[in-house]
Short mmCIF file of C-alpha atoms and ligand atoms in Angstrom, two decimals:
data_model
loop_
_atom_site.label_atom_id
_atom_site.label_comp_id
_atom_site.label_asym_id
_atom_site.label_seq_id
_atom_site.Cartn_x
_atom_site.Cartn_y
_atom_site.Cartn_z
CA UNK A 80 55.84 71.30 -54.33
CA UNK A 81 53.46 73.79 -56.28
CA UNK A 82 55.79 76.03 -57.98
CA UNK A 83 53.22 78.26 -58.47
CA UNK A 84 54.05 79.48 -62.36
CA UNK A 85 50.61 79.49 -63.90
CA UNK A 86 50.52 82.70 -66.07
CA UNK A 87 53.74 84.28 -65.54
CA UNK A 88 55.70 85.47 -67.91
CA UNK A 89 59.26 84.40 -68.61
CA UNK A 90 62.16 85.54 -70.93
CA UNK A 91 64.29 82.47 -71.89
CA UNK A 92 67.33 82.68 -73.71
CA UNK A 93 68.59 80.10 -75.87
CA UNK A 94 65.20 78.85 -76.38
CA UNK A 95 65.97 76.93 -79.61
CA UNK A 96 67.46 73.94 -78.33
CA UNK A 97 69.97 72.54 -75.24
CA UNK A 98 69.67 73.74 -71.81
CA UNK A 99 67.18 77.04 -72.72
CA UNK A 100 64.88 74.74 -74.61
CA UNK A 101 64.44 72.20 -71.69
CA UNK A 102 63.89 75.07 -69.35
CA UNK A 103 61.04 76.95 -72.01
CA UNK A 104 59.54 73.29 -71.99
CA UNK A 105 59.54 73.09 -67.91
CA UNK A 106 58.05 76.59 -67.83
CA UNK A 107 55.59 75.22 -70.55
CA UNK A 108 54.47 72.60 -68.57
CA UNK A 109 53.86 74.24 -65.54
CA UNK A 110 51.77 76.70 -66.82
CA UNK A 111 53.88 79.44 -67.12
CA UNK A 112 54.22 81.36 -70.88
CA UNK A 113 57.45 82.14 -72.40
CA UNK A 114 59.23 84.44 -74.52
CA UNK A 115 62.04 82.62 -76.95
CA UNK A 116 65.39 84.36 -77.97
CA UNK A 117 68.12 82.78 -80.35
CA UNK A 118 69.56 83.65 -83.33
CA UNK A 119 68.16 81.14 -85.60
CA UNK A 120 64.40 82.40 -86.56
CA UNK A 121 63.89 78.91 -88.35
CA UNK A 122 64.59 76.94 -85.25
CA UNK A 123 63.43 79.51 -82.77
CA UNK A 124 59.83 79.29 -84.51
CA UNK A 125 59.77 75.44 -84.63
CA UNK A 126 60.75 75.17 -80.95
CA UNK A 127 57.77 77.91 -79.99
CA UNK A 128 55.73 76.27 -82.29
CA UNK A 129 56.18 72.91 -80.78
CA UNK A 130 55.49 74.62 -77.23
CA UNK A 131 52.35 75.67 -78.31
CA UNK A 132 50.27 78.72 -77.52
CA UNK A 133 52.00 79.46 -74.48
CA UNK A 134 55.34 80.29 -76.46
CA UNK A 135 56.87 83.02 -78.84
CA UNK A 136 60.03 83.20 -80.37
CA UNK A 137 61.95 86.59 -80.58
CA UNK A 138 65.03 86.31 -82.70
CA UNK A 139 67.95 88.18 -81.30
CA UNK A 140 71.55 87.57 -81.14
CA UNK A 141 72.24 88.14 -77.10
CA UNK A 142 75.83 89.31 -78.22
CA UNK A 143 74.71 92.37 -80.58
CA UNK A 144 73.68 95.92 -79.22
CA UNK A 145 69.72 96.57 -79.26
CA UNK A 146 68.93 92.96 -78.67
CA UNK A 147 67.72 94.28 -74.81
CA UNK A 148 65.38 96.52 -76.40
CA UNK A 149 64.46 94.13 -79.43
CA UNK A 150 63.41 91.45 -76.14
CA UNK A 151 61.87 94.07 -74.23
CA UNK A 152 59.61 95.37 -77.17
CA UNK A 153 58.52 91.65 -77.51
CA UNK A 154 57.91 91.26 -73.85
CA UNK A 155 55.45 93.93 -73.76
CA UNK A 156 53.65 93.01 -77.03
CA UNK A 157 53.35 89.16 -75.51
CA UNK A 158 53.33 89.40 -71.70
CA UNK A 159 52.19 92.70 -70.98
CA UNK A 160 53.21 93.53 -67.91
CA UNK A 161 53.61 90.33 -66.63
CA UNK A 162 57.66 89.77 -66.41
CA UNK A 163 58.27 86.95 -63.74
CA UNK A 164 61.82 85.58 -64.70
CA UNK A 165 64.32 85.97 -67.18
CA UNK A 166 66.95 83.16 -68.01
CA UNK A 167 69.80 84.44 -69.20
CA UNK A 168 71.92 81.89 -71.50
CA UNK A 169 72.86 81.86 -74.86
CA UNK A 170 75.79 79.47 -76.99
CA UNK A 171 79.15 78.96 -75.32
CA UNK A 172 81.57 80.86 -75.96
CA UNK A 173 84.60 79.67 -78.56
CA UNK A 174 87.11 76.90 -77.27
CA UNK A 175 90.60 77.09 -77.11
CA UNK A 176 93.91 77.61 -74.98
CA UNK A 177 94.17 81.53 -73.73
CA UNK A 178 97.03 82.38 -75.65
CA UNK A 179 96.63 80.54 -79.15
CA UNK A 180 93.03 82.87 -78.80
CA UNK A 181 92.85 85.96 -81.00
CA UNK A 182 92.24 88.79 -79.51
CA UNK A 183 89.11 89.09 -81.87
CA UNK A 184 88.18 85.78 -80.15
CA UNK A 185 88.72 87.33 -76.80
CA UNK A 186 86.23 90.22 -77.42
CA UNK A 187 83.49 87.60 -79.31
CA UNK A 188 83.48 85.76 -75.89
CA UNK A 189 83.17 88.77 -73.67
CA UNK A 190 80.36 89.86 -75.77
CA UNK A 191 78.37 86.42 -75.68
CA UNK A 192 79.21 86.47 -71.55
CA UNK A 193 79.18 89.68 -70.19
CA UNK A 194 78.35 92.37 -72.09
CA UNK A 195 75.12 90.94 -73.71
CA UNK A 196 73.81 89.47 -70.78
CA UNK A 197 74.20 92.79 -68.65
CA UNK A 198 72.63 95.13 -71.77
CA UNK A 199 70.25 92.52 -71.52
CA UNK A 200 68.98 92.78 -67.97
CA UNK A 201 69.56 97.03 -68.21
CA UNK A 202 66.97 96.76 -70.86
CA UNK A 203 64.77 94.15 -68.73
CA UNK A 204 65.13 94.41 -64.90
CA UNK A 205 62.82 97.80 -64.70
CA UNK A 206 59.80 95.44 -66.08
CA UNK A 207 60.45 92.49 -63.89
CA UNK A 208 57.58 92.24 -61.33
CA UNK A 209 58.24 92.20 -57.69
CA UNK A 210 58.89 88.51 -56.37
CA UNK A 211 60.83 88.27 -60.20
CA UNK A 212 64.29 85.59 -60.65
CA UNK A 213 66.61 86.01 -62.36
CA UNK A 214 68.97 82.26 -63.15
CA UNK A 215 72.01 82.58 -65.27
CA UNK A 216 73.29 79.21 -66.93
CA UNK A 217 77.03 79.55 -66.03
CA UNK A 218 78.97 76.39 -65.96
CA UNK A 219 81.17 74.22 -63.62
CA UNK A 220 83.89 76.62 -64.83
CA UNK A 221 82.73 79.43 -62.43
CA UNK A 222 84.40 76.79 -59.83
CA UNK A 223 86.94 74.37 -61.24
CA UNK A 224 88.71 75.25 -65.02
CA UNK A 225 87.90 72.70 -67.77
CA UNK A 226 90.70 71.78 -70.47
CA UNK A 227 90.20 73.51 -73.54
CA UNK A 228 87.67 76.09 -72.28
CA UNK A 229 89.76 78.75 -71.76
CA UNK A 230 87.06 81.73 -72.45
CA UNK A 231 84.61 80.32 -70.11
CA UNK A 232 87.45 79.25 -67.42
CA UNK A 233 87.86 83.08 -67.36
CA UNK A 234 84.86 84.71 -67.81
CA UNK A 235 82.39 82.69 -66.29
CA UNK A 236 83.69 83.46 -62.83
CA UNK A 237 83.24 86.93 -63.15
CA UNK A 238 79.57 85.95 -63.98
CA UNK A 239 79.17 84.44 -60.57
CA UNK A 240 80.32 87.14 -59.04
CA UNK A 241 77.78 89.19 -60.75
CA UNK A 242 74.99 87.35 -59.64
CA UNK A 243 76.22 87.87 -55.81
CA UNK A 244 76.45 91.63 -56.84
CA UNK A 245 73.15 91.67 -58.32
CA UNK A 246 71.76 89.18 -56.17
CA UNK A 247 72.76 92.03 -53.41
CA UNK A 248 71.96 94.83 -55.33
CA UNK A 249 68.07 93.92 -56.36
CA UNK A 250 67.29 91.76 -53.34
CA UNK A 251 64.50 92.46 -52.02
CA UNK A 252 62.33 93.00 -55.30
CA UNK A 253 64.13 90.42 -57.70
CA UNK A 254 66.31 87.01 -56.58
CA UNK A 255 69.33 86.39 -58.62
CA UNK A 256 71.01 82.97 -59.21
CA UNK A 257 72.69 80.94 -61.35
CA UNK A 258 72.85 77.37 -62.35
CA UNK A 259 76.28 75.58 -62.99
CA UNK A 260 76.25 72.91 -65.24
CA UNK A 261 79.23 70.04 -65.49
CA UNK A 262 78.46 67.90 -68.52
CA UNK A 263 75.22 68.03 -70.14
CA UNK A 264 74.23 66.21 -73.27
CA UNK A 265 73.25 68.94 -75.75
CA UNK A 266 74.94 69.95 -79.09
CA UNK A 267 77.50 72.00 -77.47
CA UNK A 268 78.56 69.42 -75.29
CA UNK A 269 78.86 66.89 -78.04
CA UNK A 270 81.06 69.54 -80.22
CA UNK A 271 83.34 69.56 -77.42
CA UNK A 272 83.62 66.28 -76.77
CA UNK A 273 84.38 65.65 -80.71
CA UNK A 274 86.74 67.94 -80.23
CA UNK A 275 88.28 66.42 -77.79
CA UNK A 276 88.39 63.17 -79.24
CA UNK A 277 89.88 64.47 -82.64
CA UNK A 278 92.71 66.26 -80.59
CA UNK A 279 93.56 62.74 -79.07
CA UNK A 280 93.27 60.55 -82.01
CA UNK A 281 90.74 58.55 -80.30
CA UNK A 282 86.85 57.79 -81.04
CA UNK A 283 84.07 60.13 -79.80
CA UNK A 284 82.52 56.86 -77.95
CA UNK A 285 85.99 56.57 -76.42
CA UNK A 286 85.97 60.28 -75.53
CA UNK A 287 82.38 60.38 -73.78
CA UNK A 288 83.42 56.81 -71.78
CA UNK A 289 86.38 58.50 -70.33
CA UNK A 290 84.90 61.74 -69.80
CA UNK A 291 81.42 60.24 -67.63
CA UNK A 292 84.61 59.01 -66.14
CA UNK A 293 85.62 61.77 -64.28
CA UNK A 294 81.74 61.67 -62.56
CA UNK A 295 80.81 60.38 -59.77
CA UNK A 296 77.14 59.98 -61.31
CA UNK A 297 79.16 58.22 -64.11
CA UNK A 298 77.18 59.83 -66.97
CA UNK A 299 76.55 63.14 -68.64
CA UNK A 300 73.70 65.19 -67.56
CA UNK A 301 69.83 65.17 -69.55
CA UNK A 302 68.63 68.70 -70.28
CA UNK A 303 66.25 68.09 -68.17
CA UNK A 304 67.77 67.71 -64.96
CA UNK A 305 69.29 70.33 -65.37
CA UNK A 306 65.80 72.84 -66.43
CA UNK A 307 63.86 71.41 -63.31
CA UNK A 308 66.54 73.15 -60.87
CA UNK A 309 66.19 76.08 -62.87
CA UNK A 310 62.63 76.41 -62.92
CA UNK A 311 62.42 75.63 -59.47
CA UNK A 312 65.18 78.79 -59.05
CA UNK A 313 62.63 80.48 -61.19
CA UNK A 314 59.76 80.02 -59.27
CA UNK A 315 58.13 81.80 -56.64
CA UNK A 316 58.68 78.08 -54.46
CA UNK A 317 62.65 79.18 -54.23
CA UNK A 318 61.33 82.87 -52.49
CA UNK A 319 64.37 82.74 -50.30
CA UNK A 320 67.25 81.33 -52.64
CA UNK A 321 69.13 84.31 -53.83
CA UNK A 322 72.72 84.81 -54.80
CA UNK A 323 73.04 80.87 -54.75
CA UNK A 324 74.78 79.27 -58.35
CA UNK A 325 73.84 75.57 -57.73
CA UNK A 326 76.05 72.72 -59.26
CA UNK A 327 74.57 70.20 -61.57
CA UNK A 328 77.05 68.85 -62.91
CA UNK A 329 76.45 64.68 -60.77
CA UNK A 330 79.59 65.51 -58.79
CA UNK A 331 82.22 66.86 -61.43
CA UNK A 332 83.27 70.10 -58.98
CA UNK A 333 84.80 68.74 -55.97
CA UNK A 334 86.26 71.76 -54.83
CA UNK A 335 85.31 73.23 -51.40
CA UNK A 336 83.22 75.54 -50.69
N1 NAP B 552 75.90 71.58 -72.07
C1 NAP B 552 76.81 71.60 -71.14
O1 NAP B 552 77.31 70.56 -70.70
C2 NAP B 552 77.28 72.92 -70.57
C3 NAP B 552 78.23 72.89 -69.54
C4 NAP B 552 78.67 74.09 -69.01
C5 NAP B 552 78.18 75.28 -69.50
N2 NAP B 552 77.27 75.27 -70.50
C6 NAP B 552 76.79 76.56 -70.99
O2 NAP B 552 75.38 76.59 -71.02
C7 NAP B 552 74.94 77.41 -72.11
C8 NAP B 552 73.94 76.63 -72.97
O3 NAP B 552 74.59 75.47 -73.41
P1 NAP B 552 73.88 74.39 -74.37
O4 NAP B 552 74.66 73.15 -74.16
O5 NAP B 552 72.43 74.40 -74.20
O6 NAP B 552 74.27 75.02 -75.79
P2 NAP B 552 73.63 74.72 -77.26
O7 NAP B 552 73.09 73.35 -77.32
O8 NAP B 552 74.69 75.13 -78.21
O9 NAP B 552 72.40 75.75 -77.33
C9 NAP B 552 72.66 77.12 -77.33
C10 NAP B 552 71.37 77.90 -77.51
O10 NAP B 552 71.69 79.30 -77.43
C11 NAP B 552 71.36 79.95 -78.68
N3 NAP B 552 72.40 80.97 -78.90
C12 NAP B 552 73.69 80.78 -79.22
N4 NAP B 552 74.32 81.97 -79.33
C13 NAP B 552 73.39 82.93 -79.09
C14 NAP B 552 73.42 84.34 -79.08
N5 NAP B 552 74.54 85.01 -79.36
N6 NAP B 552 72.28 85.01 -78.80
C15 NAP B 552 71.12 84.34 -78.55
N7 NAP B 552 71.03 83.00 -78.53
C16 NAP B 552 72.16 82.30 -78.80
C17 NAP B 552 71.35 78.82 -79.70
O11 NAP B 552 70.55 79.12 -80.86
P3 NAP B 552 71.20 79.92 -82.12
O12 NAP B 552 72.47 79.22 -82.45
O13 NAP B 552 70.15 79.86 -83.18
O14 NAP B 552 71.43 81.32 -81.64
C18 NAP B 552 70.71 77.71 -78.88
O15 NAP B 552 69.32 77.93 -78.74
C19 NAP B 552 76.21 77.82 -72.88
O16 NAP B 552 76.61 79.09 -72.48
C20 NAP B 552 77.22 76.78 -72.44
O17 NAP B 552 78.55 77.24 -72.52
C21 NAP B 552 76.80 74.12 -71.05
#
């Protein structure tokens, strides 16, 4: 399949590292150029740098007003106007059980989720070109709640809803989609997990054995199985996939539909 990326422009979020890094490195490789957003400038410039010419890193936290227009100013300077796809993802937002969460907590995670994501794509969606995608990284949480994950069991839902709506609302100019991950092995996954394993009194090799038990693929995810469904969602090669949110996740969600 050509996904036909060469030269277009891209907006990645969470570029530094985990999921948004293996997706800027797909992009990378198929020829498309990329505009980097985390928090971290350190990290952010050592993942663009080690992308190459074909990446910049724009420091921004997604969760703090004027980061839209912070991105957007740095999309003009670096792709002109030559917006193809933005991938909207950032950190997870914090674990815990719904009522032991502060309501300071509460408001952190609706910022990271909701809020900065849709300030982000007001700032951003007026420059996409036509034929531009959109892929949010939600999580296997917009279908089945995970233990512990309270924030994201609630929010994240209302995230796939929003890419229906907006999947709806800017079809036929822009596709909107998302991407559901189960278990992928990143550094948020592996805080989890620790977690996890600290909360049971058991080891964190213990932990990950019984959690790739509850997969059918009996393993956690790579980063990169996950970034080559997004980039293909990303692409011009997925022209009529829109309002989809596609599990990867090796079989963890087995609710139906
Ligand atoms: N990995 C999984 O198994 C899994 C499963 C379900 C859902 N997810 C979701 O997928 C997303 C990515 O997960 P991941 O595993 O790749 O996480 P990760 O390894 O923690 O990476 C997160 C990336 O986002 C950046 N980031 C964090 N907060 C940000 C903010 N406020 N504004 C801008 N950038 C921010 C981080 O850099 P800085 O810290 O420098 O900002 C980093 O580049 C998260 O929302 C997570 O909840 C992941």
């Amino acid at each position: 399949v050509d996904l036909g990326l060469t030269g277009r422009g891209f907006v990645v979020g969470g570029g530094s590292r985990g999921l948004g890094r293996a997706v800027a490195s797909e992009l990378v490789a198929e020829g498309a150029r990329v505009v980097l957003v985390a928090r971290d400038a350190d990290s952010l410039a050592e993942a663009a740098g080690e992308l190459g010419d074909a990446a910049v890193p724009c420091p921004a936290d997604l969760a703090e007003p004027g980061a839209g227009e912070r991105i957007s100013t740095a999309v003009h300077e670096h792709l002109g106007d030559e917006l193809h796809g933005i991938l909207v993802n950032h950190g997870g937002p914090p674990f815990g059980r719904a009522l032991d969460l502060s309501d300071e907590e509460w408001q952190a995670a609706f910022d990271l989720v909701l809020r900065g994501p849709l300030a982000l794509l007001r700032a951003l969606v007026p420059t996409l070109a036509e034929g531009g995608s959109i892929v949010f990284v939600t999580s296997s949480t917009t279908r089945q709640p995970m233990p512990g994950l309270d924030t994201s069991n609630v929010l994240r839902p209302g995230i796939a809803a929003l890419v229906k709506t907006l999947a709806h609302q800017l079809a036929p100019r822009v596709r909107v989609n998302g991407v559901a991950p189960g278990r992928i092995a990143t550094d948020r996954s592996r805080a989890l997990s620790e977690a996890r394993a600290s909360e049971a009194g058991v080891s964190i090799d213990e932990q990950l054995r019984s959690e790739s038990a509850d997969i059918p693929m009996a393993r956690l995810g790579e980063p990169a199985e996950l970034a080559r469904v997004a980039t293909f969602l990303l692409s011009p090669a997925a022209s009529y996939v829109t309002g989809a949110n596609l599990q990867v996740d090796g079989g963890y969600v087995t609710a139906v539909p």
